[in-house]
Amino acid sequence: MPAAATPAVLTARALLLDMDGTLVNSDAVVERIWRRWADRHGLDGDEVMKVVHGRQGHASMALLLPGRPVEQNHADNARMLAEETADMDGVVPVPGAPEFLASLRGLPHALVTSADVALSTARMAAAGLPLPDVRVTAESVGASKPDPEGFLKGAAELGVDPADCIVFEDSGAGIQAGRAAGMRVVGIGPRAGLHDPDVLVEDLRQVRVEAARGGAVRLVVG
């Protein structure tokens, strides 16, 4: 859907935040790592890049190399995560992310990312962003986005009903996961625009957060 022409006002009890493409722009690293992987496996890099955003690496591999043993995908994924964690060149905050996270202090929110602890910690630090107290990472779940497990776990850890949560996402897999969890989705950036989020913004400069009555969170988006 197009970015909102007039601001939308949304109220929730908690916000669940993806990392890559939502808070942190890591596209340069993701492109380098995955295009190298595509070359090693004789795959078209452009087609690979259409699949990998938002998912855990092993889940992307399962789609791109159907029939390859799961164990091989997990071993390959571990190597890829190590490569990504060692490469912070070009990792920067999404515009507005520092101010957005500062505005969430004292309000219920969680990071829900397909990255593992090491990668999410390194990328948030490279972007100069504080880590939320509640974090759901790759180690926390048994299924990758687009499965809703991560978002449902984030809501449970915050003690909030899924219907009272708003997800911030940039990828198709993440938006699908948020929807499957029964949550509203604010899409960030052009990738999100291809997957019909409830509201779409260019970046986090278009989101204003306010505390509302009874501990609720009020968002002015657009």
mmCIF file of N, CA, C and O in Angstrom, residues 182-216:
data_model
loop_
_atom_site.group_PDB
_atom_site.id
_atom_site.type_symbol
_atom_site.label_atom_id
_atom_site.label_comp_id
_atom_site.label_asym_id
_atom_site.label_seq_id
_atom_site.Cartn_x
_atom_site.Cartn_y
_atom_site.Cartn_z
ATOM 1 N N GLY A 182 -1.686 -12.231 14.464
ATOM 2 C CA GLY A 182 -2.878 -11.464 14.785
ATOM 3 C C GLY A 182 -2.588 -10.034 15.174
ATOM 4 O O GLY A 182 -3.376 -9.408 15.900
ATOM 5 N N MET A 183 -1.468 -9.496 14.680
ATOM 6 C CA MET A 183 -1.023 -8.157 15.047
ATOM 7 C C MET A 183 -1.124 -7.204 13.861
ATOM 8 O O MET A 183 -1.089 -7.622 12.711
ATOM 9 N N ARG A 184 -1.238 -5.910 14.150
ATOM 10 C CA ARG A 184 -1.158 -4.892 13.109
ATOM 11 C C ARG A 184 0.314 -4.650 12.765
ATOM 12 O O ARG A 184 1.188 -4.862 13.606
ATOM 13 N N VAL A 185 0.560 -4.215 11.543
ATOM 14 C CA VAL A 185 1.941 -4.084 11.068
ATOM 15 C C VAL A 185 2.165 -2.698 10.481
ATOM 16 O O VAL A 185 1.432 -2.263 9.588
ATOM 17 N N VAL A 186 3.218 -2.028 10.982
ATOM 18 C CA VAL A 186 3.720 -0.804 10.368
ATOM 19 C C VAL A 186 4.905 -1.208 9.490
ATOM 20 O O VAL A 186 5.883 -1.770 9.985
ATOM 21 N N GLY A 187 4.794 -0.970 8.204
ATOM 22 C CA GLY A 187 5.856 -1.323 7.271
ATOM 23 C C GLY A 187 6.859 -0.187 7.147
ATOM 24 O O GLY A 187 6.489 0.981 7.079
ATOM 25 N N ILE A 188 8.147 -0.559 7.113
ATOM 26 C CA ILE A 188 9.230 0.420 7.032
ATOM 27 C C ILE A 188 9.957 0.243 5.700
ATOM 28 O O ILE A 188 10.546 -0.815 5.441
ATOM 29 N N GLY A 189 9.909 1.254 4.858
ATOM 30 C CA GLY A 189 10.722 1.250 3.642
ATOM 31 C C GLY A 189 10.096 0.550 2.456
ATOM 32 O O GLY A 189 9.012 -0.043 2.541
ATOM 33 N N PRO A 190 10.814 0.592 1.306
ATOM 34 C CA PRO A 190 10.237 0.112 0.043
ATOM 35 C C PRO A 190 9.948 -1.380 0.002
ATOM 36 O O PRO A 190 8.987 -1.798 -0.644
ATOM 37 N N ARG A 191 10.758 -2.214 0.658
ATOM 38 C CA ARG A 191 10.466 -3.656 0.656
ATOM 39 C C ARG A 191 9.101 -3.923 1.275
ATOM 40 O O ARG A 191 8.327 -4.748 0.786
ATOM 41 N N ALA A 192 8.816 -3.225 2.363
ATOM 42 C CA ALA A 192 7.540 -3.435 3.055
ATOM 43 C C ALA A 192 6.362 -3.063 2.172
ATOM 44 O O ALA A 192 5.301 -3.682 2.242
ATOM 45 N N GLY A 193 6.557 -2.066 1.309
ATOM 46 C CA GLY A 193 5.474 -1.607 0.462
ATOM 47 C C GLY A 193 4.966 -2.640 -0.519
ATOM 48 O O GLY A 193 3.858 -2.526 -1.040
ATOM 49 N N LEU A 194 5.764 -3.678 -0.759
ATOM 50 C CA LEU A 194 5.358 -4.743 -1.672
ATOM 51 C C LEU A 194 4.432 -5.757 -1.003
ATOM 52 O O LEU A 194 3.909 -6.647 -1.673
ATOM 53 N N HIS A 195 4.231 -5.627 0.327
ATOM 54 C CA HIS A 195 3.527 -6.683 1.070
ATOM 55 C C HIS A 195 2.345 -6.153 1.875
ATOM 56 O O HIS A 195 1.909 -6.806 2.817
ATOM 57 N N ASP A 196 1.826 -4.985 1.530
ATOM 58 C CA ASP A 196 0.569 -4.470 2.049
ATOM 59 C C ASP A 196 0.479 -4.445 3.581
ATOM 60 O O ASP A 196 -0.441 -5.027 4.173
ATOM 61 N N PRO A 197 1.420 -3.749 4.252
ATOM 62 C CA PRO A 197 1.263 -3.579 5.697
ATOM 63 C C PRO A 197 0.057 -2.689 5.994
ATOM 64 O O PRO A 197 -0.494 -2.043 5.098
ATOM 65 N N ASP A 198 -0.338 -2.623 7.246
ATOM 66 C CA ASP A 198 -1.476 -1.782 7.616
ATOM 67 C C ASP A 198 -1.181 -0.311 7.365
ATOM 68 O O ASP A 198 -2.056 0.442 6.927
ATOM 69 N N VAL A 199 0.047 0.100 7.674
ATOM 70 C CA VAL A 199 0.506 1.460 7.412
ATOM 71 C C VAL A 199 1.938 1.352 6.904
ATOM 72 O O VAL A 199 2.709 0.498 7.348
ATOM 73 N N LEU A 200 2.300 2.219 5.967
ATOM 74 C CA LEU A 200 3.648 2.203 5.392
ATOM 75 C C LEU A 200 4.303 3.566 5.557
ATOM 76 O O LEU A 200 3.688 4.595 5.273
ATOM 77 N N VAL A 201 5.566 3.562 6.008
ATOM 78 C CA VAL A 201 6.350 4.800 6.084
ATOM 79 C C VAL A 201 7.707 4.571 5.423
ATOM 80 O O VAL A 201 8.160 3.436 5.292
ATOM 81 N N GLU A 202 8.341 5.662 5.014
ATOM 82 C CA GLU A 202 9.670 5.553 4.403
ATOM 83 C C GLU A 202 10.705 5.124 5.422
ATOM 84 O O GLU A 202 11.596 4.320 5.132
ATOM 85 N N ASP A 203 10.636 5.692 6.617
ATOM 86 C CA ASP A 203 11.578 5.349 7.679
ATOM 87 C C ASP A 203 10.986 5.814 9.006
ATOM 88 O O ASP A 203 9.847 6.318 9.063
ATOM 89 N N LEU A 204 11.760 5.685 10.078
ATOM 90 C CA LEU A 204 11.228 5.944 11.420
ATOM 91 C C LEU A 204 11.108 7.425 11.754
ATOM 92 O O LEU A 204 10.572 7.777 12.813
ATOM 93 N N ARG A 205 11.566 8.303 10.876
ATOM 94 C CA ARG A 205 11.335 9.737 11.091
ATOM 95 C C ARG A 205 9.852 10.068 10.977
ATOM 96 O O ARG A 205 9.421 11.129 11.438
ATOM 97 N N GLN A 206 9.086 9.173 10.375
ATOM 98 C CA GLN A 206 7.656 9.406 10.183
ATOM 99 C C GLN A 206 6.796 8.767 11.274
ATOM 100 O O GLN A 206 5.586 8.636 11.117
ATOM 101 N N VAL A 207 7.431 8.379 12.371
ATOM 102 C CA VAL A 207 6.698 7.748 13.478
ATOM 103 C C VAL A 207 6.928 8.561 14.757
ATOM 104 O O VAL A 207 8.075 8.809 15.138
ATOM 105 N N ARG A 208 5.852 8.958 15.398
ATOM 106 C CA ARG A 208 5.953 9.654 16.687
ATOM 107 C C ARG A 208 5.273 8.803 17.752
ATOM 108 O O ARG A 208 4.170 8.291 17.540
ATOM 109 N N VAL A 209 5.930 8.644 18.882
ATOM 110 C CA VAL A 209 5.439 7.778 19.956
ATOM 111 C C VAL A 209 5.066 8.633 21.162
ATOM 112 O O VAL A 209 5.819 9.521 21.569
ATOM 113 N N GLU A 210 3.910 8.337 21.732
ATOM 114 C CA GLU A 210 3.458 9.044 22.930
ATOM 115 C C GLU A 210 2.908 8.022 23.920
ATOM 116 O O GLU A 210 2.305 7.024 23.521
ATOM 117 N N ALA A 211 3.114 8.269 25.197
ATOM 118 C CA ALA A 211 2.474 7.453 26.225
ATOM 119 C C ALA A 211 1.011 7.849 26.309
ATOM 120 O O ALA A 211 0.670 9.033 26.265
ATOM 121 N N ALA A 212 0.140 6.853 26.416
ATOM 122 C CA ALA A 212 -1.303 7.095 26.516
ATOM 123 C C ALA A 212 -1.798 6.589 27.874
ATOM 124 O O ALA A 212 -1.034 6.027 28.670
ATOM 125 N N ARG A 213 -3.080 6.781 28.129
ATOM 126 C CA ARG A 213 -3.640 6.384 29.418
ATOM 127 C C ARG A 213 -3.511 4.888 29.649
ATOM 128 O O ARG A 213 -3.572 4.096 28.718
ATOM 129 N N GLY A 214 -3.358 4.517 30.908
ATOM 130 C CA GLY A 214 -3.349 3.115 31.291
ATOM 131 C C GLY A 214 -2.160 2.331 30.783
ATOM 132 O O GLY A 214 -2.233 1.112 30.635
ATOM 133 N N GLY A 215 -1.052 3.011 30.500
ATOM 134 C CA GLY A 215 0.146 2.331 30.028
ATOM 135 C C GLY A 215 0.144 2.009 28.563
ATOM 136 O O GLY A 215 1.029 1.293 28.074
ATOM 137 N N ALA A 216 -0.827 2.502 27.813
ATOM 138 C CA ALA A 216 -0.882 2.233 26.386
ATOM 139 C C ALA A 216 0.131 3.108 25.643
ATOM 140 O O ALA A 216 0.698 4.055 26.184
#
